[in-house]
């Protein structure tokens, strides 16, 4: 049974327990308050009154957030969703926080939970956020991302639990340092064994000693390597397992082109296909 990083529900006849819902940074540390103003808490509500953290994400423009497609795929249709920005503590920082409803989820159109390809989605916000010292955009790569050298140091941030045994989420933003693992190694028999296949549009990042990891709900959060926005937290089996590291959607040219076309098309109230 594959354990993914964000839900407690049965979907497409696959048991996802105990993964997906909640955020978990293992072996991480607290982030300096408001040092990552692009971080987004995607929150959901079943009763349309009380919202809880569901996924991470990155603000890429004044009214667009980039996250993982499985965050939407594992939600129930009746739920409402919103984003919270400018938060270091999810329960405090009231003056710095901005809360904006999500009005549209637009995925790449090819996401498949069984094979986990194209785990990327755009969220259109109801209104523009106010850019300030607490809330700001994370720039997408200017040049094409083809791959990242194995051994490269990267970081992931998120809110939530600090151990696999804990049921309580961290109230403050945490960060963990990880390293890129060779794709061939990640697909090898001792690792994922091509189940699922780690493709050229994905990247493995973890810790060889299993001391640190992103897990269960960091889903959708940005992967930062060499000070660049490189990828999106997608999936992994277990937490802090050195032979089952986190797998991230790599922001390759096809995804960057899609992001730019989709946002441009929405300005003209068209689909990306109609625009060209």
PDB file of C-alpha atoms in Angstrom:
ATOM      1  CA  UNK A   1       0.000   0.000   0.000  1.00  0.00           C
ATOM      2  CA  UNK A   2       1.487   3.308  -1.055  1.00  0.00           C
ATOM      3  CA  UNK A   3       1.319   6.064   1.529  1.00  0.00           C
ATOM      4  CA  UNK A   4       0.936   9.503   0.038  1.00  0.00           C
ATOM      5  CA  UNK A   5       1.407  12.833   1.693  1.00  0.00           C
ATOM      6  CA  UNK A   6      -2.046  14.211   2.340  1.00  0.00           C
ATOM      7  CA  UNK A   7      -5.331  12.457   3.127  1.00  0.00           C
ATOM      8  CA  UNK A   8      -7.282  10.085   5.305  1.00  0.00           C
ATOM      9  CA  UNK A   9      -9.841   9.057   2.699  1.00  0.00           C
ATOM     10  CA  UNK A  10     -10.263   6.119   0.348  1.00  0.00           C
ATOM     11  CA  UNK A  11     -10.012   7.376  -3.233  1.00  0.00           C
ATOM     12  CA  UNK A  12     -10.069   5.433  -6.482  1.00  0.00           C
ATOM     13  CA  UNK A  13     -10.190   2.213  -4.449  1.00  0.00           C
ATOM     14  CA  UNK A  14      -6.759   2.972  -2.933  1.00  0.00           C
ATOM     15  CA  UNK A  15      -6.438   3.247   0.842  1.00  0.00           C
ATOM     16  CA  UNK A  16      -4.494   6.404   1.611  1.00  0.00           C
ATOM     17  CA  UNK A  17      -4.456   5.962   5.397  1.00  0.00           C
ATOM     18  CA  UNK A  18      -2.642   7.382   7.308  1.00  0.00           C
ATOM     19  CA  UNK A  19      -1.343   9.906   4.844  1.00  0.00           C
ATOM     20  CA  UNK A  20      -2.321  13.178   3.206  1.00  0.00           C
ATOM     21  CA  UNK A  21      -4.199  15.127   5.906  1.00  0.00           C
ATOM     22  CA  UNK A  22      -2.005  17.334   8.068  1.00  0.00           C
ATOM     23  CA  UNK A  23       1.495  18.633   7.588  1.00  0.00           C
ATOM     24  CA  UNK A  24       4.601  17.058   8.892  1.00  0.00           C
ATOM     25  CA  UNK A  25       8.170  18.320   8.874  1.00  0.00           C
ATOM     26  CA  UNK A  26      10.490  15.755  10.437  1.00  0.00           C
ATOM     27  CA  UNK A  27      13.874  16.860  11.760  1.00  0.00           C
ATOM     28  CA  UNK A  28      13.214  20.466  10.853  1.00  0.00           C
ATOM     29  CA  UNK A  29      13.526  23.784  12.636  1.00  0.00           C
ATOM     30  CA  UNK A  30      11.393  26.870  13.131  1.00  0.00           C
ATOM     31  CA  UNK A  31      11.565  29.419  10.350  1.00  0.00           C
ATOM     32  CA  UNK A  32      12.387  33.036  11.145  1.00  0.00           C
ATOM     33  CA  UNK A  33       9.022  34.766  11.359  1.00  0.00           C
ATOM     34  CA  UNK A  34       7.816  36.063   7.976  1.00  0.00           C
ATOM     35  CA  UNK A  35      11.071  35.157   6.211  1.00  0.00           C
ATOM     36  CA  UNK A  36       9.078  33.158   3.649  1.00  0.00           C
ATOM     37  CA  UNK A  37       6.276  35.583   2.708  1.00  0.00           C
ATOM     38  CA  UNK A  38       5.260  33.429  -0.269  1.00  0.00           C
ATOM     39  CA  UNK A  39       4.136  30.505   1.890  1.00  0.00           C
ATOM     40  CA  UNK A  40       0.430  29.713   1.676  1.00  0.00           C
ATOM     41  CA  UNK A  41      -1.766  27.646   3.956  1.00  0.00           C
ATOM     42  CA  UNK A  42      -4.574  26.129   1.889  1.00  0.00           C
ATOM     43  CA  UNK A  43      -7.477  25.534   4.234  1.00  0.00           C
ATOM     44  CA  UNK A  44     -10.740  23.650   3.920  1.00  0.00           C
ATOM     45  CA  UNK A  45     -14.075  23.663   5.723  1.00  0.00           C
ATOM     46  CA  UNK A  46     -16.707  20.964   5.823  1.00  0.00           C
ATOM     47  CA  UNK A  47     -19.270  23.053   7.711  1.00  0.00           C
ATOM     48  CA  UNK A  48     -18.367  26.269   5.844  1.00  0.00           C
ATOM     49  CA  UNK A  49     -17.481  27.861   9.187  1.00  0.00           C
ATOM     50  CA  UNK A  50     -14.373  26.288  10.663  1.00  0.00           C
ATOM     51  CA  UNK A  51     -11.315  26.022   8.436  1.00  0.00           C
ATOM     52  CA  UNK A  52      -8.327  23.745   8.955  1.00  0.00           C
ATOM     53  CA  UNK A  53      -4.980  23.522   7.183  1.00  0.00           C
ATOM     54  CA  UNK A  54      -5.037  21.070   4.286  1.00  0.00           C
ATOM     55  CA  UNK A  55      -2.057  21.733   2.002  1.00  0.00           C
ATOM     56  CA  UNK A  56       0.824  24.082   1.451  1.00  0.00           C
ATOM     57  CA  UNK A  57       1.380  26.225  -1.605  1.00  0.00           C
ATOM     58  CA  UNK A  58       3.280  29.184  -3.015  1.00  0.00           C
ATOM     59  CA  UNK A  59       1.950  32.582  -4.047  1.00  0.00           C
ATOM     60  CA  UNK A  60       3.199  33.198  -7.606  1.00  0.00           C
ATOM     61  CA  UNK A  61       1.225  36.366  -8.394  1.00  0.00           C
ATOM     62  CA  UNK A  62      -1.238  38.658  -6.657  1.00  0.00           C
ATOM     63  CA  UNK A  63      -4.135  36.257  -7.220  1.00  0.00           C
ATOM     64  CA  UNK A  64      -2.589  32.898  -8.126  1.00  0.00           C
ATOM     65  CA  UNK A  65      -1.226  30.077  -5.976  1.00  0.00           C
ATOM     66  CA  UNK A  66       0.672  27.007  -7.189  1.00  0.00           C
ATOM     67  CA  UNK A  67       0.256  23.698  -5.363  1.00  0.00           C
ATOM     68  CA  UNK A  68      -0.200  19.929  -5.912  1.00  0.00           C
ATOM     69  CA  UNK A  69      -3.136  18.514  -7.884  1.00  0.00           C
ATOM     70  CA  UNK A  70      -3.744  15.752  -5.351  1.00  0.00           C
ATOM     71  CA  UNK A  71      -4.715  18.428  -2.817  1.00  0.00           C
ATOM     72  CA  UNK A  72      -7.856  18.972  -4.900  1.00  0.00           C
ATOM     73  CA  UNK A  73      -8.305  15.311  -5.836  1.00  0.00           C
ATOM     74  CA  UNK A  74      -8.526  14.298  -2.187  1.00  0.00           C
ATOM     75  CA  UNK A  75     -11.014  17.003  -1.171  1.00  0.00           C
ATOM     76  CA  UNK A  76     -14.744  16.396  -1.004  1.00  0.00           C
ATOM     77  CA  UNK A  77     -16.932  18.364  -3.403  1.00  0.00           C
ATOM     78  CA  UNK A  78     -19.008  20.023  -0.697  1.00  0.00           C
ATOM     79  CA  UNK A  79     -16.002  21.518   1.077  1.00  0.00           C
ATOM     80  CA  UNK A  80     -15.161  25.198   0.829  1.00  0.00           C
ATOM     81  CA  UNK A  81     -11.565  26.294   0.469  1.00  0.00           C
ATOM     82  CA  UNK A  82      -9.510  29.391   1.134  1.00  0.00           C
ATOM     83  CA  UNK A  83      -5.907  30.470   1.460  1.00  0.00           C
ATOM     84  CA  UNK A  84      -4.204  32.117   4.385  1.00  0.00           C
ATOM     85  CA  UNK A  85      -1.117  34.200   3.711  1.00  0.00           C
ATOM     86  CA  UNK A  86       1.211  36.211   5.921  1.00  0.00           C
ATOM     87  CA  UNK A  87       1.075  33.626   8.702  1.00  0.00           C
ATOM     88  CA  UNK A  88       3.987  32.447  10.798  1.00  0.00           C
ATOM     89  CA  UNK A  89       1.676  31.071  13.457  1.00  0.00           C
ATOM     90  CA  UNK A  90      -1.627  29.747  12.132  1.00  0.00           C
ATOM     91  CA  UNK A  91      -3.393  30.773  15.335  1.00  0.00           C
ATOM     92  CA  UNK A  92      -1.820  34.203  15.777  1.00  0.00           C
ATOM     93  CA  UNK A  93      -0.236  36.929  13.614  1.00  0.00           C
ATOM     94  CA  UNK A  94      -3.682  38.370  13.015  1.00  0.00           C
ATOM     95  CA  UNK A  95      -2.438  41.745  11.755  1.00  0.00           C
ATOM     96  CA  UNK A  96      -0.152  40.168   9.182  1.00  0.00           C
ATOM     97  CA  UNK A  97      -2.622  37.566   7.895  1.00  0.00           C
ATOM     98  CA  UNK A  98      -4.671  37.787   4.737  1.00  0.00           C
ATOM     99  CA  UNK A  99      -7.454  35.294   4.043  1.00  0.00           C
ATOM    100  CA  UNK A 100      -8.832  34.959   0.511  1.00  0.00           C
ATOM    101  CA  UNK A 101     -11.383  32.437  -0.875  1.00  0.00           C
ATOM    102  CA  UNK A 102     -10.354  30.169  -3.750  1.00  0.00           C
ATOM    103  CA  UNK A 103     -12.695  30.555  -6.723  1.00  0.00           C
ATOM    104  CA  UNK A 104     -11.119  28.156  -9.204  1.00  0.00           C
ATOM    105  CA  UNK A 105      -8.812  25.114  -9.244  1.00  0.00           C
ATOM    106  CA  UNK A 106      -7.177  24.568 -12.642  1.00  0.00           C
ATOM    107  CA  UNK A 107      -5.058  21.447 -13.011  1.00  0.00           C
ATOM    108  CA  UNK A 108      -2.703  20.422 -15.761  1.00  0.00           C
ATOM    109  CA  UNK A 109      -5.421  18.074 -16.980  1.00  0.00           C
ATOM    110  CA  UNK A 110      -3.468  14.853 -16.887  1.00  0.00           C
ATOM    111  CA  UNK A 111      -3.100  14.133 -13.164  1.00  0.00           C
ATOM    112  CA  UNK A 112      -3.616  10.480 -12.268  1.00  0.00           C
ATOM    113  CA  UNK A 113      -3.529   9.447  -8.621  1.00  0.00           C
ATOM    114  CA  UNK A 114      -2.562   5.897  -9.581  1.00  0.00           C
ATOM    115  CA  UNK A 115       0.643   6.885 -11.375  1.00  0.00           C
ATOM    116  CA  UNK A 116       1.047  10.326  -9.780  1.00  0.00           C
ATOM    117  CA  UNK A 117       2.137  12.154 -12.906  1.00  0.00           C
ATOM    118  CA  UNK A 118       1.458  15.860 -13.422  1.00  0.00           C
ATOM    119  CA  UNK A 119       0.778  16.574  -9.752  1.00  0.00           C
ATOM    120  CA  UNK A 120       0.413  20.316 -10.241  1.00  0.00           C
ATOM    121  CA  UNK A 121      -2.528  22.722 -10.006  1.00  0.00           C
ATOM    122  CA  UNK A 122      -3.184  26.467 -10.058  1.00  0.00           C
ATOM    123  CA  UNK A 123      -5.538  28.191  -7.643  1.00  0.00           C
ATOM    124  CA  UNK A 124      -7.228  31.402  -8.702  1.00  0.00           C
ATOM    125  CA  UNK A 125      -8.078  33.639  -5.768  1.00  0.00           C
ATOM    126  CA  UNK A 126     -11.258  35.664  -5.437  1.00  0.00           C
ATOM    127  CA  UNK A 127      -9.290  38.909  -5.177  1.00  0.00           C
ATOM    128  CA  UNK A 128      -5.742  40.188  -5.306  1.00  0.00           C
ATOM    129  CA  UNK A 129      -3.708  39.931  -2.126  1.00  0.00           C
ATOM    130  CA  UNK A 130      -1.959  42.974  -0.727  1.00  0.00           C
ATOM    131  CA  UNK A 131       1.780  42.682  -1.298  1.00  0.00           C
ATOM    132  CA  UNK A 132       3.779  43.800   1.733  1.00  0.00           C
ATOM    133  CA  UNK A 133       6.584  42.618   4.025  1.00  0.00           C
ATOM    134  CA  UNK A 134       4.427  39.720   5.212  1.00  0.00           C
ATOM    135  CA  UNK A 135       2.986  38.594   1.876  1.00  0.00           C
ATOM    136  CA  UNK A 136       4.946  38.439  -1.372  1.00  0.00           C
ATOM    137  CA  UNK A 137       5.298  36.272  -4.466  1.00  0.00           C
ATOM    138  CA  UNK A 138       7.788  33.479  -5.067  1.00  0.00           C
ATOM    139  CA  UNK A 139       9.262  33.925  -8.523  1.00  0.00           C
ATOM    140  CA  UNK A 140       9.078  31.027 -10.928  1.00  0.00           C
ATOM    141  CA  UNK A 141      12.327  29.917 -12.595  1.00  0.00           C
ATOM    142  CA  UNK A 142      13.353  32.283 -15.405  1.00  0.00           C
ATOM    143  CA  UNK A 143      15.235  29.570 -17.237  1.00  0.00           C
ATOM    144  CA  UNK A 144      14.123  26.053 -18.133  1.00  0.00           C
ATOM    145  CA  UNK A 145      14.557  23.529 -15.325  1.00  0.00           C
ATOM    146  CA  UNK A 146      15.833  20.313 -16.862  1.00  0.00           C
ATOM    147  CA  UNK A 147      17.177  18.661 -13.732  1.00  0.00           C
ATOM    148  CA  UNK A 148      18.960  19.280 -10.445  1.00  0.00           C
ATOM    149  CA  UNK A 149      22.328  17.728  -9.683  1.00  0.00           C
ATOM    150  CA  UNK A 150      22.248  14.871  -7.125  1.00  0.00           C
ATOM    151  CA  UNK A 151      23.563  16.006  -3.770  1.00  0.00           C
ATOM    152  CA  UNK A 152      22.199  19.529  -4.191  1.00  0.00           C
ATOM    153  CA  UNK A 153      20.972  20.989  -0.914  1.00  0.00           C
ATOM    154  CA  UNK A 154      17.311  22.015  -0.926  1.00  0.00           C
ATOM    155  CA  UNK A 155      14.706  23.122   1.601  1.00  0.00           C
ATOM    156  CA  UNK A 156      10.995  22.602   2.203  1.00  0.00           C
ATOM    157  CA  UNK A 157       8.765  24.464   4.651  1.00  0.00           C
ATOM    158  CA  UNK A 158       5.344  23.694   6.084  1.00  0.00           C
ATOM    159  CA  UNK A 159       3.063  23.768   9.115  1.00  0.00           C
ATOM    160  CA  UNK A 160       2.218  20.675  11.073  1.00  0.00           C
ATOM    161  CA  UNK A 161       3.209  17.606  13.012  1.00  0.00           C
ATOM    162  CA  UNK A 162       6.834  17.093  13.951  1.00  0.00           C
ATOM    163  CA  UNK A 163       6.802  13.301  14.217  1.00  0.00           C
ATOM    164  CA  UNK A 164       4.955  10.422  12.598  1.00  0.00           C
ATOM    165  CA  UNK A 165       3.437   9.547  15.985  1.00  0.00           C
ATOM    166  CA  UNK A 166       2.050  12.997  16.711  1.00  0.00           C
ATOM    167  CA  UNK A 167      -1.577  13.871  16.017  1.00  0.00           C
ATOM    168  CA  UNK A 168      -1.095  17.592  16.583  1.00  0.00           C
ATOM    169  CA  UNK A 169       0.046  19.971  13.898  1.00  0.00           C
ATOM    170  CA  UNK A 170       2.746  22.541  14.520  1.00  0.00           C
ATOM    171  CA  UNK A 171       1.270  25.988  14.902  1.00  0.00           C
ATOM    172  CA  UNK A 172       4.379  27.663  13.514  1.00  0.00           C
ATOM    173  CA  UNK A 173       6.098  27.332  10.150  1.00  0.00           C
ATOM    174  CA  UNK A 174       8.911  24.759  10.071  1.00  0.00           C
ATOM    175  CA  UNK A 175      11.667  24.155   7.542  1.00  0.00           C
ATOM    176  CA  UNK A 176      13.820  21.137   6.724  1.00  0.00           C
ATOM    177  CA  UNK A 177      17.032  20.804   4.710  1.00  0.00           C
ATOM    178  CA  UNK A 178      17.230  17.860   2.308  1.00  0.00           C
ATOM    179  CA  UNK A 179      19.384  16.667  -0.589  1.00  0.00           C
ATOM    180  CA  UNK A 180      18.560  15.664  -4.154  1.00  0.00           C
ATOM    181  CA  UNK A 181      18.833  11.927  -4.828  1.00  0.00           C
ATOM    182  CA  UNK A 182      19.780  10.543  -8.219  1.00  0.00           C
ATOM    183  CA  UNK A 183      16.685   9.562 -10.218  1.00  0.00           C
ATOM    184  CA  UNK A 184      18.216   6.230 -11.219  1.00  0.00           C
ATOM    185  CA  UNK A 185      18.774   5.410  -7.553  1.00  0.00           C
ATOM    186  CA  UNK A 186      15.241   6.488  -6.684  1.00  0.00           C
ATOM    187  CA  UNK A 187      13.827   4.129  -9.341  1.00  0.00           C
ATOM    188  CA  UNK A 188      16.059   1.236  -8.288  1.00  0.00           C
ATOM    189  CA  UNK A 189      14.849  -2.006  -6.723  1.00  0.00           C
ATOM    190  CA  UNK A 190      15.867  -0.934  -3.215  1.00  0.00           C
ATOM    191  CA  UNK A 191      13.906   2.309  -3.524  1.00  0.00           C
ATOM    192  CA  UNK A 192      10.657   2.820  -5.478  1.00  0.00           C
ATOM    193  CA  UNK A 193      11.404   0.145  -8.073  1.00  0.00           C
ATOM    194  CA  UNK A 194       9.456   2.103 -10.719  1.00  0.00           C
ATOM    195  CA  UNK A 195       6.266   1.775  -8.629  1.00  0.00           C
ATOM    196  CA  UNK A 196       5.430   4.483  -9.374  1.00  0.00           C
ATOM    197  CA  UNK A 197       7.920   5.609 -11.995  1.00  0.00           C
ATOM    198  CA  UNK A 198       9.939   8.674 -11.034  1.00  0.00           C
ATOM    199  CA  UNK A 199       9.935  10.467 -14.386  1.00  0.00           C
ATOM    200  CA  UNK A 200      11.982  13.346 -15.815  1.00  0.00           C
ATOM    201  CA  UNK A 201       9.222  15.651 -14.552  1.00  0.00           C
ATOM    202  CA  UNK A 202       9.840  14.535 -10.975  1.00  0.00           C
ATOM    203  CA  UNK A 203      12.723  14.755  -8.553  1.00  0.00           C
ATOM    204  CA  UNK A 204      13.618  12.741  -5.438  1.00  0.00           C
ATOM    205  CA  UNK A 205      14.750  14.659  -2.374  1.00  0.00           C
ATOM    206  CA  UNK A 206      15.465  13.218   1.061  1.00  0.00           C
ATOM    207  CA  UNK A 207      17.978  12.309   3.743  1.00  0.00           C
ATOM    208  CA  UNK A 208      20.244   9.270   3.407  1.00  0.00           C
ATOM    209  CA  UNK A 209      20.020   8.560   7.156  1.00  0.00           C
ATOM    210  CA  UNK A 210      16.258   9.041   7.438  1.00  0.00           C
ATOM    211  CA  UNK A 211      16.549  11.850   9.952  1.00  0.00           C
ATOM    212  CA  UNK A 212      14.664  14.511   8.004  1.00  0.00           C
ATOM    213  CA  UNK A 213      11.749  14.616   5.593  1.00  0.00           C
ATOM    214  CA  UNK A 214       8.665  16.418   4.377  1.00  0.00           C
ATOM    215  CA  UNK A 215       5.524  14.376   4.914  1.00  0.00           C
ATOM    216  CA  UNK A 216       1.748  14.199   5.225  1.00  0.00           C
ATOM    217  CA  UNK A 217       0.426  17.539   4.147  1.00  0.00           C
ATOM    218  CA  UNK A 218       3.496  19.463   3.183  1.00  0.00           C
ATOM    219  CA  UNK A 219       1.923  18.556  -0.120  1.00  0.00           C
ATOM    220  CA  UNK A 220       1.893  21.453  -2.545  1.00  0.00           C
ATOM    221  CA  UNK A 221       4.601  23.377  -0.735  1.00  0.00           C
ATOM    222  CA  UNK A 222       7.565  24.756  -2.692  1.00  0.00           C
ATOM    223  CA  UNK A 223      10.907  22.985  -2.992  1.00  0.00           C
ATOM    224  CA  UNK A 224      13.739  25.527  -2.991  1.00  0.00           C
ATOM    225  CA  UNK A 225      17.156  24.543  -4.384  1.00  0.00           C
ATOM    226  CA  UNK A 226      20.016  26.998  -4.962  1.00  0.00           C
ATOM    227  CA  UNK A 227      17.622  29.799  -3.968  1.00  0.00           C
ATOM    228  CA  UNK A 228      15.313  28.845  -6.842  1.00  0.00           C
ATOM    229  CA  UNK A 229      11.734  27.573  -6.857  1.00  0.00           C
ATOM    230  CA  UNK A 230      12.388  24.141  -8.321  1.00  0.00           C
ATOM    231  CA  UNK A 231       9.502  21.866  -7.418  1.00  0.00           C
ATOM    232  CA  UNK A 232       6.305  20.995  -5.555  1.00  0.00           C
ATOM    233  CA  UNK A 233       5.879  18.464  -2.739  1.00  0.00           C
ATOM    234  CA  UNK A 234       4.028  15.521  -4.282  1.00  0.00           C
ATOM    235  CA  UNK A 235       4.256  12.094  -2.611  1.00  0.00           C
ATOM    236  CA  UNK A 236       6.290   9.593  -0.648  1.00  0.00           C
ATOM    237  CA  UNK A 237       5.944   6.278   1.142  1.00  0.00           C
ATOM    238  CA  UNK A 238       6.144   6.616   4.889  1.00  0.00           C
ATOM    239  CA  UNK A 239       8.032   9.440   6.580  1.00  0.00           C
ATOM    240  CA  UNK A 240      11.800   9.898   6.866  1.00  0.00           C
ATOM    241  CA  UNK A 241      12.465   6.511   5.251  1.00  0.00           C
ATOM    242  CA  UNK A 242      15.892   6.746   3.558  1.00  0.00           C
ATOM    243  CA  UNK A 243      14.845   4.220   0.903  1.00  0.00           C
ATOM    244  CA  UNK A 244      11.536   5.973   0.193  1.00  0.00           C
ATOM    245  CA  UNK A 245      12.407   9.661  -0.093  1.00  0.00           C
ATOM    246  CA  UNK A 246       9.990  12.408  -0.997  1.00  0.00           C
ATOM    247  CA  UNK A 247       9.135  12.782  -4.682  1.00  0.00           C
ATOM    248  CA  UNK A 248       8.474  16.274  -6.005  1.00  0.00           C
ATOM    249  CA  UNK A 249       6.977  17.641  -9.201  1.00  0.00           C
ATOM    250  CA  UNK A 250       9.849  19.308 -11.046  1.00  0.00           C
ATOM    251  CA  UNK A 251       9.003  22.678 -12.625  1.00  0.00           C
ATOM    252  CA  UNK A 252      10.101  21.746 -16.134  1.00  0.00           C
ATOM    253  CA  UNK A 253       9.443  23.757 -19.287  1.00  0.00           C
ATOM    254  CA  UNK A 254       6.103  22.098 -20.035  1.00  0.00           C
ATOM    255  CA  UNK A 255       4.752  23.096 -16.626  1.00  0.00           C
ATOM    256  CA  UNK A 256       6.131  26.629 -16.764  1.00  0.00           C
ATOM    257  CA  UNK A 257       4.626  27.106 -20.238  1.00  0.00           C
ATOM    258  CA  UNK A 258       1.283  25.801 -18.979  1.00  0.00           C
ATOM    259  CA  UNK A 259       1.331  28.096 -15.941  1.00  0.00           C
ATOM    260  CA  UNK A 260       2.030  31.171 -18.053  1.00  0.00           C
ATOM    261  CA  UNK A 261      -0.577  30.268 -20.694  1.00  0.00           C
ATOM    262  CA  UNK A 262      -3.240  29.479 -18.105  1.00  0.00           C
ATOM    263  CA  UNK A 263      -2.805  32.731 -16.207  1.00  0.00           C
ATOM    264  CA  UNK A 264      -2.717  34.743 -19.424  1.00  0.00           C
ATOM    265  CA  UNK A 265      -5.842  32.983 -20.717  1.00  0.00           C
ATOM    266  CA  UNK A 266      -7.762  33.719 -17.532  1.00  0.00           C
ATOM    267  CA  UNK A 267      -7.143  37.426 -18.038  1.00  0.00           C
ATOM    268  CA  UNK A 268      -9.121  37.139 -21.288  1.00  0.00           C
ATOM    269  CA  UNK A 269     -11.654  34.681 -19.804  1.00  0.00           C
ATOM    270  CA  UNK A 270     -10.518  31.916 -22.142  1.00  0.00           C
ATOM    271  CA  UNK A 271      -8.970  28.473 -21.853  1.00  0.00           C
ATOM    272  CA  UNK A 272      -5.285  28.058 -22.606  1.00  0.00           C
ATOM    273  CA  UNK A 273      -6.243  26.096 -25.720  1.00  0.00           C
ATOM    274  CA  UNK A 274      -8.500  28.898 -26.980  1.00  0.00           C
ATOM    275  CA  UNK A 275      -5.757  31.444 -26.486  1.00  0.00           C
ATOM    276  CA  UNK A 276      -3.516  29.778 -29.061  1.00  0.00           C
TER     277      UNK A 276
END
